[in-house]
Amino acid sequence: MIRLLLFLAFGFSAYQTKAQTHVRISNATADSVMRGRYNPAQFAPAFPINYPPHIAQWIARQVSPDTLRTNILKLASFQNRNTASDTLSVSRGIGSARRWIYGEFSRYARESNGRLLPAFQEFDFNVCNLMSRHSNVIAVLPGTDTADRSIVLIEGHFDSRCEGNCDTACLAEGVEDNATGTALVIVWAGVFSRNGFAVSRTIVFMATTGEEQGLYGAQAFVNYALRNGVAIRAVINNDVSGGIICGKTASPPGCPGENLIDSIRVRLFSAGNINSPSKQLARFVKLQYAEMLRQHMDVPSDIQIMSPEDRTGRGGDHIPFRQNGFPAIRLTSAHEHGDADVSKPGYSDRQHSTRDRAGVDFNSDGMPDSFFVDFRYLARNTCINACGAAMAAAGPARPDLQVQVSGKTLFTTITRETQYTWYRIAVRSTSQDWDTVFTQHGISGTFLMPEGRNYYISAAAVDSNGVESIFSREVTAQTTGVQDFASNSETADVELEQNHPNPFDLATWIVVRVNRMPGILHYSILLDGRPLQTRSMVFAN
């Protein structure tokens, strides 16, 4: 039996990114740490915070909405952070913005006695025929163990734009898109480094450039990682992370009507379905929030795992990482103020326009009196990031498993990373999220499940601190009942299973189960009775 997976998404965005040249890290020590060539004792804090339950409790108390607001207003003050904008001015343009971010990372480095390692990641690429030399800004927090040299990356792009993608003269404060995500990254670089946070894997905080023109900064880091053997365990991309007001237009899925407010939900976008490392990372981040962090939060967040990799027709910095085999997700607010289609007649929303500002100045004193960003909501999203990244950096290596089925009973066996006492077994059926997560003692387990269903099952190892690894690949299994055995002889050669998620969020997976190989399989995808796609597949008998 095989399964054919047909992904149906309404809207498509392709990014074709040419290779950057002369990619280099300005700080040789940061470069060495990311490659795993360092002595962890050199960066060990005097009083480490390293027990995961304490880390989660500590995270919930560390983020100040006022600090986020201060950082966002500072980023807005550079007026235009277009990738191709001024690099020499001390007060305006992409150059002054990246120097300020680097200055913040450098201040945290001093306050952490050198534990944090700030650097520019420089690369050459022609943008808008105006600028060819660019810099991401990174800060590296070394892990406590070099046995596993993989890194965890928290990032957000700091470049901005207005209606013209290459307009370097307009007012492009870029508050929601994406001073919010950048402020989040800056805050955690400071909190993690100055307060003795210590886990086994290295965490890299990165503010990327060139996102608006083609994800160039993210691609530059991917190129660096591939060329230098830097293993990336997880990427959490933060883009449009703090706005709560729905625009007249918005890129689906999400945002049902103009001026509606949502300060509770947050969307996790990632690519793939069955056996997708990125979807597994999204589920892991949500699980860490639910089990480790939620109990310490004053206001709950509703984390929604979305089916598509991004909003319809849109994209972000997580995509180049996923395209090159690194698990990567995007954290985005529930509501966006606009679909960014600035060419549309009458477009009046804020995203990708001069209107993407901090708020409204009612008394003309030069400072907003009413903000478009909800800083408490952004603070909660900041904590979701931190908890997910911390546990991904602290947890053990990913196991593997086998699953056997007898009637309604699932038998699970861990086949890799078998040295642990406890494991978590995650099961899902028709949704993108897990239906349930069991705890299993030892490498073998038995679970009774409802009959006549298809399940996708994965496993995580649990270390002595109670932290699970990122979950394994998914194994498919189908439970049966008495009736199923009687009707096996009548099973169709090809069966259409339930699409999932159902109802779908403007994207859906359609699963076709092939029980016996026909010579030729014909299939069509229909929408409202009209064929969207018709294909034939030929099988060798």
Short mmCIF file of N, CA, C and O in Angstrom, two decimals, residues 205-304:
data_model
loop_
_atom_site.label_atom_id
_atom_site.label_comp_id
_atom_site.label_asym_id
_atom_site.label_seq_id
_atom_site.Cartn_x
_atom_site.Cartn_y
_atom_site.Cartn_z
N PHE A 205 21.10 34.55 17.36
CA PHE A 205 20.08 35.57 17.17
C PHE A 205 20.47 36.36 15.92
O PHE A 205 21.61 36.84 15.82
N MET A 206 19.55 36.52 14.97
CA MET A 206 19.93 37.15 13.71
C MET A 206 18.85 38.11 13.21
O MET A 206 17.67 37.75 13.14
N ALA A 207 19.28 39.32 12.88
CA ALA A 207 18.44 40.30 12.17
C ALA A 207 18.90 40.31 10.72
O ALA A 207 20.04 40.65 10.42
N THR A 208 18.02 39.89 9.81
CA THR A 208 18.40 39.73 8.41
C THR A 208 18.03 40.95 7.59
O THR A 208 17.07 41.67 7.90
N THR A 209 18.77 41.15 6.53
CA THR A 209 18.47 42.19 5.56
C THR A 209 18.00 41.55 4.26
O THR A 209 18.06 40.32 4.10
N GLY A 210 17.48 42.36 3.34
CA GLY A 210 17.14 41.88 2.02
C GLY A 210 15.93 40.99 1.93
O GLY A 210 15.68 40.39 0.88
N GLU A 211 15.12 40.92 2.99
CA GLU A 211 13.94 40.06 2.94
C GLU A 211 12.94 40.56 1.90
O GLU A 211 12.38 39.77 1.13
N GLU A 212 12.70 41.86 1.89
CA GLU A 212 11.65 42.41 1.03
C GLU A 212 11.95 42.25 -0.45
O GLU A 212 11.05 42.16 -1.27
N GLN A 213 13.23 42.21 -0.82
CA GLN A 213 13.58 42.08 -2.22
C GLN A 213 13.76 40.64 -2.68
O GLN A 213 13.90 40.38 -3.88
N GLY A 214 13.79 39.68 -1.74
CA GLY A 214 13.95 38.30 -2.18
C GLY A 214 14.58 37.36 -1.19
O GLY A 214 15.19 36.37 -1.58
N LEU A 215 14.47 37.62 0.11
CA LEU A 215 14.96 36.73 1.15
C LEU A 215 16.48 36.56 1.08
O LEU A 215 17.03 35.51 1.43
N TYR A 216 17.18 37.62 0.67
CA TYR A 216 18.61 37.51 0.40
C TYR A 216 19.44 37.30 1.65
O TYR A 216 20.42 36.55 1.63
N GLY A 217 19.11 37.97 2.74
CA GLY A 217 19.89 37.80 3.96
C GLY A 217 19.77 36.39 4.51
O GLY A 217 20.76 35.79 4.95
N ALA A 218 18.55 35.85 4.51
CA ALA A 218 18.36 34.47 4.97
C ALA A 218 19.12 33.50 4.09
O ALA A 218 19.77 32.56 4.58
N GLN A 219 19.07 33.71 2.78
CA GLN A 219 19.79 32.83 1.87
C GLN A 219 21.30 32.92 2.10
O GLN A 219 22.01 31.91 1.99
N ALA A 220 21.79 34.11 2.43
CA ALA A 220 23.22 34.26 2.70
C ALA A 220 23.65 33.41 3.90
O ALA A 220 24.72 32.79 3.89
N PHE A 221 22.81 33.36 4.94
CA PHE A 221 23.16 32.53 6.10
C PHE A 221 23.07 31.05 5.75
O PHE A 221 23.90 30.25 6.21
N VAL A 222 22.08 30.67 4.96
CA VAL A 222 21.99 29.28 4.50
C VAL A 222 23.26 28.90 3.74
O VAL A 222 23.84 27.82 3.96
N ASN A 223 23.69 29.79 2.83
CA ASN A 223 24.91 29.50 2.06
C ASN A 223 26.11 29.34 2.98
O ASN A 223 26.95 28.44 2.79
N TYR A 224 26.21 30.20 3.98
CA TYR A 224 27.30 30.10 4.96
C TYR A 224 27.25 28.75 5.67
O TYR A 224 28.28 28.07 5.84
N ALA A 225 26.06 28.36 6.12
CA ALA A 225 25.92 27.10 6.86
C ALA A 225 26.30 25.91 5.99
O ALA A 225 27.00 24.99 6.45
N LEU A 226 25.85 25.89 4.75
CA LEU A 226 26.14 24.77 3.87
C LEU A 226 27.62 24.67 3.54
O LEU A 226 28.19 23.58 3.49
N ARG A 227 28.25 25.82 3.31
CA ARG A 227 29.67 25.81 2.93
C ARG A 227 30.59 25.46 4.09
O ARG A 227 31.70 24.96 3.88
N ASN A 228 30.13 25.68 5.31
CA ASN A 228 31.00 25.50 6.47
C ASN A 228 30.56 24.38 7.40
O ASN A 228 31.08 24.25 8.51
N GLY A 229 29.62 23.57 6.95
CA GLY A 229 29.19 22.43 7.74
C GLY A 229 28.50 22.78 9.04
O GLY A 229 28.61 22.05 10.02
N VAL A 230 27.79 23.91 9.05
CA VAL A 230 27.05 24.32 10.24
C VAL A 230 25.68 23.64 10.22
O VAL A 230 24.85 23.92 9.34
N ALA A 231 25.43 22.75 11.16
CA ALA A 231 24.14 22.06 11.24
C ALA A 231 23.13 22.94 11.96
O ALA A 231 23.43 23.48 13.03
N ILE A 232 21.97 23.11 11.37
CA ILE A 232 20.92 23.95 11.97
C ILE A 232 19.80 23.05 12.46
O ILE A 232 19.13 22.38 11.66
N ARG A 233 19.60 23.02 13.75
CA ARG A 233 18.60 22.14 14.36
C ARG A 233 17.20 22.70 14.21
O ARG A 233 16.24 21.95 14.01
N ALA A 234 17.06 24.02 14.29
CA ALA A 234 15.73 24.63 14.24
C ALA A 234 15.87 26.10 13.89
O ALA A 234 16.81 26.76 14.34
N VAL A 235 14.92 26.62 13.12
CA VAL A 235 14.86 28.04 12.77
C VAL A 235 13.47 28.55 13.12
O VAL A 235 12.46 27.98 12.68
N ILE A 236 13.42 29.63 13.91
CA ILE A 236 12.14 30.29 14.20
C ILE A 236 12.22 31.69 13.62
O ILE A 236 12.97 32.54 14.11
N ASN A 237 11.47 31.93 12.57
CA ASN A 237 11.43 33.22 11.89
C ASN A 237 10.26 34.04 12.42
O ASN A 237 9.14 33.54 12.52
N ASN A 238 10.54 35.29 12.78
CA ASN A 238 9.51 36.17 13.32
C ASN A 238 9.29 37.33 12.35
O ASN A 238 10.17 38.14 12.13
N ASP A 239 8.10 37.39 11.79
CA ASP A 239 7.80 38.39 10.77
C ASP A 239 6.34 38.81 10.92
O ASP A 239 5.44 37.97 10.82
N VAL A 240 6.12 40.09 11.16
CA VAL A 240 4.79 40.65 11.43
C VAL A 240 4.24 39.97 12.68
O VAL A 240 3.30 39.18 12.63
N SER A 241 4.84 40.28 13.81
CA SER A 241 4.61 39.50 15.03
C SER A 241 3.79 40.20 16.10
O SER A 241 3.48 39.58 17.11
N GLY A 242 3.46 41.49 15.92
CA GLY A 242 2.85 42.20 17.04
C GLY A 242 1.60 42.99 16.75
O GLY A 242 0.98 43.52 17.68
N GLY A 243 1.17 43.08 15.49
CA GLY A 243 -0.06 43.80 15.19
C GLY A 243 -1.29 42.97 15.50
O GLY A 243 -1.27 41.75 15.39
N ILE A 244 -2.36 43.62 15.87
CA ILE A 244 -3.58 42.89 16.25
C ILE A 244 -4.80 43.35 15.46
O ILE A 244 -5.90 42.83 15.66
N ILE A 245 -4.64 44.31 14.53
CA ILE A 245 -5.78 44.90 13.81
C ILE A 245 -5.83 44.35 12.40
O ILE A 245 -4.82 44.36 11.68
N CYS A 246 -6.98 43.89 11.99
CA CYS A 246 -7.17 43.35 10.65
C CYS A 246 -7.36 44.48 9.65
O CYS A 246 -8.11 45.42 9.90
N GLY A 247 -6.67 44.42 8.53
CA GLY A 247 -6.80 45.43 7.50
C GLY A 247 -8.02 45.20 6.61
O GLY A 247 -8.71 44.18 6.71
N LYS A 248 -8.24 46.14 5.73
CA LYS A 248 -9.32 45.98 4.74
C LYS A 248 -9.01 44.78 3.85
O LYS A 248 -9.88 44.04 3.44
N THR A 249 -7.73 44.62 3.54
CA THR A 249 -7.25 43.44 2.83
C THR A 249 -6.30 42.70 3.75
O THR A 249 -5.70 43.29 4.64
N ALA A 250 -6.15 41.42 3.55
CA ALA A 250 -5.20 40.63 4.32
C ALA A 250 -4.95 39.34 3.57
O ALA A 250 -5.85 38.80 2.92
N SER A 251 -3.72 38.85 3.64
CA SER A 251 -3.38 37.60 2.97
C SER A 251 -3.92 36.43 3.76
O SER A 251 -3.53 36.23 4.91
N PRO A 252 -4.83 35.66 3.18
CA PRO A 252 -5.34 34.50 3.92
C PRO A 252 -4.26 33.42 4.04
O PRO A 252 -3.31 33.42 3.28
N PRO A 253 -4.42 32.49 5.02
CA PRO A 253 -5.57 32.34 5.92
C PRO A 253 -5.48 33.24 7.15
O PRO A 253 -4.41 33.54 7.64
N GLY A 254 -6.63 33.65 7.62
CA GLY A 254 -6.72 34.50 8.81
C GLY A 254 -7.33 35.83 8.49
O GLY A 254 -7.62 36.17 7.35
N CYS A 255 -7.60 36.61 9.53
CA CYS A 255 -8.04 38.01 9.42
C CYS A 255 -9.38 38.12 8.70
O CYS A 255 -9.44 38.42 7.51
N PRO A 256 -10.48 37.90 9.38
CA PRO A 256 -11.79 37.79 8.72
C PRO A 256 -12.46 39.09 8.32
O PRO A 256 -13.36 39.06 7.48
N GLY A 257 -12.09 40.23 8.88
CA GLY A 257 -12.80 41.45 8.53
C GLY A 257 -12.11 42.70 9.01
O GLY A 257 -11.40 42.68 10.03
N GLU A 258 -12.29 43.80 8.31
CA GLU A 258 -11.59 45.04 8.59
C GLU A 258 -11.82 45.51 10.02
O GLU A 258 -12.95 45.52 10.53
N ASN A 259 -10.71 45.89 10.67
CA ASN A 259 -10.68 46.48 12.01
C ASN A 259 -11.04 45.50 13.13
O ASN A 259 -11.17 45.92 14.29
N LEU A 260 -11.18 44.22 12.82
CA LEU A 260 -11.36 43.24 13.88
C LEU A 260 -10.04 43.06 14.63
O LEU A 260 -8.96 43.21 14.08
N ILE A 261 -10.16 42.77 15.92
CA ILE A 261 -9.00 42.70 16.81
C ILE A 261 -8.79 41.27 17.28
O ILE A 261 -9.74 40.56 17.61
N ASP A 262 -7.53 40.84 17.32
CA ASP A 262 -7.19 39.54 17.90
C ASP A 262 -5.83 39.65 18.57
O ASP A 262 -4.81 39.77 17.91
N SER A 263 -5.82 39.60 19.89
CA SER A 263 -4.58 39.66 20.65
C SER A 263 -4.31 38.35 21.39
O SER A 263 -3.55 38.32 22.36
N ILE A 264 -4.92 37.26 20.92
CA ILE A 264 -4.77 35.96 21.57
C ILE A 264 -4.11 34.94 20.64
O ILE A 264 -3.17 34.26 21.00
N ARG A 265 -4.62 34.85 19.41
CA ARG A 265 -4.11 33.82 18.50
C ARG A 265 -2.75 34.22 17.93
O ARG A 265 -2.43 35.39 17.76
N VAL A 266 -1.95 33.19 17.60
CA VAL A 266 -0.71 33.38 16.86
C VAL A 266 -0.60 32.21 15.89
O VAL A 266 -0.99 31.08 16.19
N ARG A 267 -0.12 32.51 14.69
CA ARG A 267 -0.05 31.49 13.64
C ARG A 267 1.39 30.99 13.46
O ARG A 267 2.32 31.78 13.40
N LEU A 268 1.53 29.67 13.37
CA LEU A 268 2.80 29.04 13.05
C LEU A 268 2.70 28.44 11.65
O LEU A 268 1.93 27.50 11.42
N PHE A 269 3.46 29.00 10.71
CA PHE A 269 3.48 28.51 9.34
C PHE A 269 4.71 27.63 9.13
O PHE A 269 5.80 27.94 9.62
N SER A 270 4.53 26.57 8.35
CA SER A 270 5.65 25.68 8.03
C SER A 270 5.26 24.83 6.83
O SER A 270 4.08 24.62 6.55
N ALA A 271 6.26 24.31 6.16
CA ALA A 271 6.02 23.54 4.94
C ALA A 271 5.78 22.08 5.24
O ALA A 271 6.28 21.53 6.22
N GLY A 272 5.01 21.43 4.36
CA GLY A 272 4.91 19.99 4.38
C GLY A 272 3.76 19.43 5.17
O GLY A 272 2.95 20.15 5.74
N ASN A 273 3.70 18.11 5.18
CA ASN A 273 2.66 17.40 5.91
C ASN A 273 3.27 16.17 6.55
O ASN A 273 4.02 16.29 7.50
N ILE A 274 3.05 15.00 6.01
CA ILE A 274 3.61 13.77 6.57
C ILE A 274 5.13 13.80 6.43
O ILE A 274 5.68 14.11 5.37
N ASN A 275 5.82 13.48 7.53
CA ASN A 275 7.28 13.43 7.56
C ASN A 275 7.94 14.77 7.28
O ASN A 275 9.07 14.83 6.79
N SER A 276 7.26 15.86 7.59
CA SER A 276 7.84 17.18 7.42
C SER A 276 8.58 17.60 8.68
O SER A 276 7.95 17.79 9.73
N PRO A 277 9.90 17.78 8.63
CA PRO A 277 10.63 18.25 9.81
C PRO A 277 10.16 19.62 10.27
O PRO A 277 10.16 19.90 11.48
N SER A 278 9.74 20.48 9.34
CA SER A 278 9.30 21.82 9.72
C SER A 278 7.96 21.78 10.45
O SER A 278 7.77 22.49 11.44
N LYS A 279 7.02 20.94 9.98
CA LYS A 279 5.76 20.80 10.71
C LYS A 279 6.00 20.22 12.09
O LYS A 279 5.36 20.62 13.07
N GLN A 280 6.92 19.26 12.20
CA GLN A 280 7.23 18.69 13.50
C GLN A 280 7.81 19.74 14.43
O GLN A 280 7.54 19.74 15.64
N LEU A 281 8.62 20.66 13.90
CA LEU A 281 9.15 21.75 14.71
C LEU A 281 8.02 22.65 15.20
O LEU A 281 8.00 23.07 16.37
N ALA A 282 7.06 22.97 14.33
CA ALA A 282 5.93 23.80 14.74
C ALA A 282 5.15 23.13 15.87
O ALA A 282 4.77 23.78 16.85
N ARG A 283 4.91 21.83 15.74
CA ARG A 283 4.18 21.11 16.79
C ARG A 283 4.99 21.08 18.09
O ARG A 283 4.42 21.19 19.18
N PHE A 284 6.29 20.93 17.97
CA PHE A 284 7.16 20.93 19.15
C PHE A 284 7.08 22.27 19.88
O PHE A 284 6.95 22.31 21.11
N VAL A 285 7.16 23.37 19.14
CA VAL A 285 7.09 24.70 19.77
C VAL A 285 5.76 24.88 20.48
O VAL A 285 5.70 25.40 21.61
N LYS A 286 4.68 24.44 19.86
CA LYS A 286 3.37 24.55 20.51
C LYS A 286 3.30 23.68 21.76
O LYS A 286 2.76 24.10 22.80
N LEU A 287 3.87 22.48 21.71
CA LEU A 287 3.85 21.59 22.87
C LEU A 287 4.64 22.18 24.03
O LEU A 287 4.21 22.09 25.19
N GLN A 288 5.79 22.79 23.74
CA GLN A 288 6.58 23.39 24.81
C GLN A 288 5.83 24.53 25.48
O GLN A 288 5.89 24.71 26.70
N TYR A 289 5.10 25.30 24.68
CA TYR A 289 4.28 26.36 25.28
C TYR A 289 3.22 25.75 26.18
O TYR A 289 3.03 26.20 27.33
N ALA A 290 2.51 24.73 25.68
CA ALA A 290 1.39 24.15 26.42
C ALA A 290 1.84 23.50 27.73
O ALA A 290 1.19 23.63 28.77
N GLU A 291 2.98 22.79 27.70
CA GLU A 291 3.38 22.00 28.86
C GLU A 291 4.38 22.70 29.77
O GLU A 291 4.45 22.39 30.95
N MET A 292 5.16 23.62 29.23
CA MET A 292 6.21 24.25 30.03
C MET A 292 5.90 25.69 30.41
O MET A 292 6.20 26.12 31.52
N LEU A 293 5.32 26.46 29.48
CA LEU A 293 5.23 27.90 29.66
C LEU A 293 3.84 28.39 30.03
O LEU A 293 3.70 29.33 30.81
N ARG A 294 2.81 27.77 29.52
CA ARG A 294 1.44 28.29 29.66
C ARG A 294 1.06 28.53 31.11
O ARG A 294 0.42 29.55 31.45
N GLN A 295 1.47 27.65 32.00
CA GLN A 295 1.07 27.77 33.41
C GLN A 295 1.63 29.03 34.07
O GLN A 295 1.12 29.47 35.10
N HIS A 296 2.67 29.63 33.47
CA HIS A 296 3.30 30.81 34.06
C HIS A 296 2.84 32.11 33.40
O HIS A 296 3.27 33.18 33.82
N MET A 297 1.97 32.02 32.39
CA MET A 297 1.54 33.20 31.65
C MET A 297 0.23 33.74 32.21
O MET A 297 -0.69 32.96 32.51
N ASP A 298 0.12 35.05 32.32
CA ASP A 298 -1.10 35.66 32.84
C ASP A 298 -2.24 35.59 31.84
O ASP A 298 -3.41 35.45 32.23
N VAL A 299 -1.92 35.71 30.56
CA VAL A 299 -2.93 35.66 29.50
C VAL A 299 -2.56 34.53 28.55
O VAL A 299 -1.42 34.45 28.10
N PRO A 300 -3.49 33.63 28.23
CA PRO A 300 -3.15 32.50 27.37
C PRO A 300 -3.03 32.91 25.91
O PRO A 300 -3.65 33.87 25.47
N SER A 301 -2.22 32.18 25.18
CA SER A 301 -2.12 32.34 23.73
C SER A 301 -2.73 31.11 23.07
O SER A 301 -2.59 29.99 23.57
N ASP A 302 -3.37 31.33 21.94
CA ASP A 302 -3.95 30.24 21.15
C ASP A 302 -3.05 30.06 19.93
O ASP A 302 -3.11 30.84 18.98
N ILE A 303 -2.18 29.05 19.97
CA ILE A 303 -1.24 28.81 18.89
C ILE A 303 -1.89 27.90 17.86
O ILE A 303 -2.33 26.80 18.18
N GLN A 304 -1.91 28.38 16.61
CA GLN A 304 -2.55 27.62 15.54
C GLN A 304 -1.48 27.19 14.53
O GLN A 304 -0.76 28.03 13.98
#
